[in-house]
């Protein structure tokens, strides 16, 4: 089961580390354009042109304007925008209508109502379920993955929140669900924005089983 799950490495910002991670050929790489995040890429960020086109580029945004998102998408040649804030259905629809591929994030805890996702089904290419915490993301802890069985599985999803080598095998229990990819970040870091290549390699190897 694990071999069909793709991998997204998020929170990248260091040029050298980006190249190191790219050499492992993840399916997606995420870059955070939210300036309150410790993994914010910074205003002078330039994404190297030698990153393989097979790695899909995802820009992470939190309650940004449509103009900022569109400008950033063009500048960095992003393949997807990940909306991690409180964006409305109408906002997602406006982006989608312009040919922009959308990943809509939902922050999950025991009280989360999965029915909320239904209104976004027609305006998102993927959903992403992350742990609800004090921050919009990067809370470094998983939620109870069994809650995902309450989701109707209509839209394929990314799973995020505290994923690391120690709990990767638990993904086997989600084999009947519409999981598209895992999103790793803090669980493979030496420091915010700096991924440990050995830890990341081990996860990728585990996914290939």
Short mmCIF file of C-alpha atoms in Angstrom, two decimals:
data_model
loop_
_atom_site.label_atom_id
_atom_site.label_comp_id
_atom_site.label_asym_id
_atom_site.label_seq_id
_atom_site.Cartn_x
_atom_site.Cartn_y
_atom_site.Cartn_z
CA UNK A 1 0.00 0.00 0.00
CA UNK A 2 2.72 2.46 0.93
CA UNK A 3 4.29 2.31 -2.52
CA UNK A 4 1.27 4.06 -4.08
CA UNK A 5 1.47 7.02 -1.70
CA UNK A 6 3.36 10.02 -3.03
CA UNK A 7 5.53 12.31 -0.92
CA UNK A 8 5.63 16.07 -0.51
CA UNK A 9 8.50 17.73 1.33
CA UNK A 10 7.33 21.07 2.63
CA UNK A 11 8.92 24.08 4.28
CA UNK A 12 11.95 24.28 1.99
CA UNK A 13 13.93 27.52 1.86
CA UNK A 14 17.68 26.82 1.93
CA UNK A 15 19.20 26.69 -1.57
CA UNK A 16 21.70 23.91 -0.84
CA UNK A 17 19.17 21.84 1.08
CA UNK A 18 16.62 22.25 -1.71
CA UNK A 19 19.10 20.69 -4.14
CA UNK A 20 19.86 17.86 -1.68
CA UNK A 21 16.18 17.08 -1.26
CA UNK A 22 15.52 17.37 -5.00
CA UNK A 23 18.19 14.71 -5.59
CA UNK A 24 15.91 12.26 -3.71
CA UNK A 25 13.14 12.92 -6.27
CA UNK A 26 10.13 13.61 -4.07
CA UNK A 27 6.85 14.04 -5.94
CA UNK A 28 6.17 17.51 -4.53
CA UNK A 29 8.19 20.22 -2.87
CA UNK A 30 6.51 22.96 -0.83
CA UNK A 31 7.60 26.57 -0.30
CA UNK A 32 5.97 28.74 2.34
CA UNK A 33 5.17 32.35 1.45
CA UNK A 34 3.59 33.18 4.82
CA UNK A 35 5.92 35.61 6.57
CA UNK A 36 4.93 34.55 10.10
CA UNK A 37 6.20 31.02 9.54
CA UNK A 38 9.74 30.05 10.67
CA UNK A 39 9.98 28.36 7.27
CA UNK A 40 9.08 31.48 5.31
CA UNK A 41 11.22 31.59 2.18
CA UNK A 42 11.87 35.33 2.47
CA UNK A 43 11.25 38.17 0.06
CA UNK A 44 14.46 37.56 -1.91
CA UNK A 45 13.88 33.86 -2.49
CA UNK A 46 14.77 32.50 -5.92
CA UNK A 47 14.05 28.89 -6.80
CA UNK A 48 16.85 27.27 -8.76
CA UNK A 49 16.00 26.50 -12.37
CA UNK A 50 17.83 23.17 -12.25
CA UNK A 51 15.19 21.52 -10.06
CA UNK A 52 13.63 18.69 -12.09
CA UNK A 53 10.27 19.46 -13.63
CA UNK A 54 9.09 16.06 -12.36
CA UNK A 55 8.97 17.58 -8.86
CA UNK A 56 5.78 19.57 -8.59
CA UNK A 57 6.23 22.98 -6.95
CA UNK A 58 3.67 23.93 -4.32
CA UNK A 59 3.33 27.44 -2.91
CA UNK A 60 1.85 27.63 0.59
CA UNK A 61 -0.32 30.67 1.32
CA UNK A 62 -2.28 31.82 4.37
CA UNK A 63 -5.08 34.34 3.74
CA UNK A 64 -3.11 36.10 1.01
CA UNK A 65 -4.72 38.16 -1.72
CA UNK A 66 -5.47 36.63 -5.08
CA UNK A 67 -3.10 39.13 -6.70
CA UNK A 68 -0.20 38.08 -4.45
CA UNK A 69 -0.86 34.40 -5.07
CA UNK A 70 -1.00 34.83 -8.85
CA UNK A 71 2.14 36.97 -8.94
CA UNK A 72 4.05 34.46 -6.79
CA UNK A 73 2.81 31.53 -8.87
CA UNK A 74 4.15 33.09 -12.05
CA UNK A 75 7.45 34.24 -10.54
CA UNK A 76 8.33 30.82 -9.13
CA UNK A 77 6.57 28.72 -11.78
CA UNK A 78 4.45 26.96 -9.19
CA UNK A 79 2.32 23.97 -10.14
CA UNK A 80 -0.08 24.21 -7.21
CA UNK A 81 -1.20 26.70 -4.60
CA UNK A 82 -1.85 25.34 -1.11
CA UNK A 83 -4.36 27.45 0.78
CA UNK A 84 -3.66 27.02 4.46
CA UNK A 85 -5.81 29.80 5.88
CA UNK A 86 -9.50 30.61 6.05
CA UNK A 87 -10.05 30.97 2.32
CA UNK A 88 -13.67 30.73 1.19
CA UNK A 89 -15.20 28.50 -1.46
CA UNK A 90 -15.61 31.59 -3.64
CA UNK A 91 -11.92 32.48 -3.29
CA UNK A 92 -10.87 28.96 -4.30
CA UNK A 93 -13.32 29.04 -7.19
CA UNK A 94 -11.85 32.28 -8.52
CA UNK A 95 -8.38 30.74 -8.61
CA UNK A 96 -9.65 27.48 -10.08
CA UNK A 97 -11.51 29.34 -12.83
CA UNK A 98 -8.19 30.81 -13.96
CA UNK A 99 -6.62 27.39 -14.37
CA UNK A 100 -4.77 27.41 -11.04
CA UNK A 101 -4.54 24.04 -9.31
CA UNK A 102 -5.66 24.24 -5.70
CA UNK A 103 -4.84 22.23 -2.57
CA UNK A 104 -7.22 23.29 0.20
CA UNK A 105 -6.11 22.65 3.76
CA UNK A 106 -8.31 21.69 6.71
CA UNK A 107 -7.01 21.65 10.28
CA UNK A 108 -8.29 18.59 12.10
CA UNK A 109 -8.93 17.73 15.72
CA UNK A 110 -11.52 15.54 17.44
CA UNK A 111 -14.25 18.15 16.91
CA UNK A 112 -13.65 18.70 13.20
CA UNK A 113 -16.76 18.33 11.05
CA UNK A 114 -15.76 16.67 7.79
CA UNK A 115 -19.02 17.80 6.19
CA UNK A 116 -17.33 21.19 5.80
CA UNK A 117 -15.23 19.73 3.00
CA UNK A 118 -18.24 19.02 0.76
CA UNK A 119 -18.63 22.62 -0.38
CA UNK A 120 -14.99 22.67 -1.53
CA UNK A 121 -15.16 19.47 -3.59
CA UNK A 122 -15.69 21.27 -6.91
CA UNK A 123 -13.04 23.94 -6.33
CA UNK A 124 -10.04 21.91 -5.13
CA UNK A 125 -7.81 19.39 -6.89
CA UNK A 126 -6.73 17.96 -3.55
CA UNK A 127 -7.47 18.42 0.11
CA UNK A 128 -4.80 18.42 2.80
CA UNK A 129 -5.62 17.38 6.35
CA UNK A 130 -3.27 18.80 8.98
CA UNK A 131 -3.24 18.89 12.76
CA UNK A 132 -5.18 21.74 14.33
CA UNK A 133 -2.94 23.72 16.69
CA UNK A 134 -1.82 27.20 17.66
CA UNK A 135 -0.14 27.69 14.28
CA UNK A 136 -1.62 27.49 10.78
CA UNK A 137 0.84 24.65 10.15
CA UNK A 138 4.05 23.13 11.42
CA UNK A 139 2.65 22.11 14.79
CA UNK A 140 4.92 19.03 14.71
CA UNK A 141 2.33 16.56 15.94
CA UNK A 142 -0.09 14.16 14.25
CA UNK A 143 -3.82 14.12 14.81
CA UNK A 144 -5.79 10.92 15.33
CA UNK A 145 -5.66 9.46 11.82
CA UNK A 146 -8.65 7.22 12.53
CA UNK A 147 -10.77 10.39 12.25
CA UNK A 148 -10.17 10.28 8.49
CA UNK A 149 -12.70 7.47 8.26
CA UNK A 150 -15.38 10.13 8.84
CA UNK A 151 -14.35 11.78 5.56
CA UNK A 152 -16.36 10.79 2.46
CA UNK A 153 -13.15 10.31 0.40
CA UNK A 154 -14.59 12.30 -2.54
CA UNK A 155 -11.40 14.29 -3.15
CA UNK A 156 -7.94 12.67 -2.84
CA UNK A 157 -5.96 14.12 0.05
CA UNK A 158 -2.52 14.87 1.40
CA UNK A 159 -1.90 13.87 5.03
CA UNK A 160 0.21 16.23 7.13
CA UNK A 161 1.14 16.79 10.75
CA UNK A 162 4.08 15.28 12.60
CA UNK A 163 4.81 12.54 10.09
CA UNK A 164 8.19 10.92 10.73
CA UNK A 165 9.92 7.57 10.35
CA UNK A 166 8.60 6.35 13.71
CA UNK A 167 4.94 6.52 12.61
CA UNK A 168 5.17 6.05 8.84
CA UNK A 169 4.22 2.36 9.08
CA UNK A 170 0.86 3.37 10.55
CA UNK A 171 -0.12 4.60 7.09
CA UNK A 172 -0.85 0.98 6.21
CA UNK A 173 -3.99 1.34 8.29
CA UNK A 174 -5.26 3.99 5.87
CA UNK A 175 -5.07 1.73 2.80
CA UNK A 176 -8.81 1.89 2.15
CA UNK A 177 -8.86 5.69 2.14
CA UNK A 178 -8.32 8.13 -0.72
CA UNK A 179 -4.86 9.23 0.43
CA UNK A 180 -2.78 10.70 -2.39
CA UNK A 181 0.39 11.78 -0.59
CA UNK A 182 2.03 12.40 2.74
CA UNK A 183 3.38 15.83 3.56
CA UNK A 184 6.56 15.78 5.66
CA UNK A 185 8.07 18.83 7.27
CA UNK A 186 9.15 19.20 10.90
CA UNK A 187 9.47 15.44 11.40
CA UNK A 188 12.53 15.30 9.13
CA UNK A 189 14.19 18.58 10.15
CA UNK A 190 17.43 19.49 11.90
CA UNK A 191 16.11 23.05 12.20
CA UNK A 192 13.18 24.94 10.65
CA UNK A 193 13.57 24.83 6.88
CA UNK A 194 16.57 22.46 6.94
CA UNK A 195 15.73 18.83 6.18
CA UNK A 196 17.80 15.90 7.43
CA UNK A 197 18.60 13.94 4.28
CA UNK A 198 19.13 10.65 6.13
CA UNK A 199 15.72 10.86 7.82
CA UNK A 200 14.02 11.83 4.59
CA UNK A 201 15.76 9.03 2.65
CA UNK A 202 14.59 6.51 5.24
CA UNK A 203 10.97 7.62 4.83
CA UNK A 204 11.21 7.48 1.04
CA UNK A 205 12.65 3.98 1.28
CA UNK A 206 9.85 2.92 3.59
CA UNK A 207 7.27 4.23 1.10
CA UNK A 208 8.80 2.11 -1.65
CA UNK A 209 8.04 -1.13 0.22
#
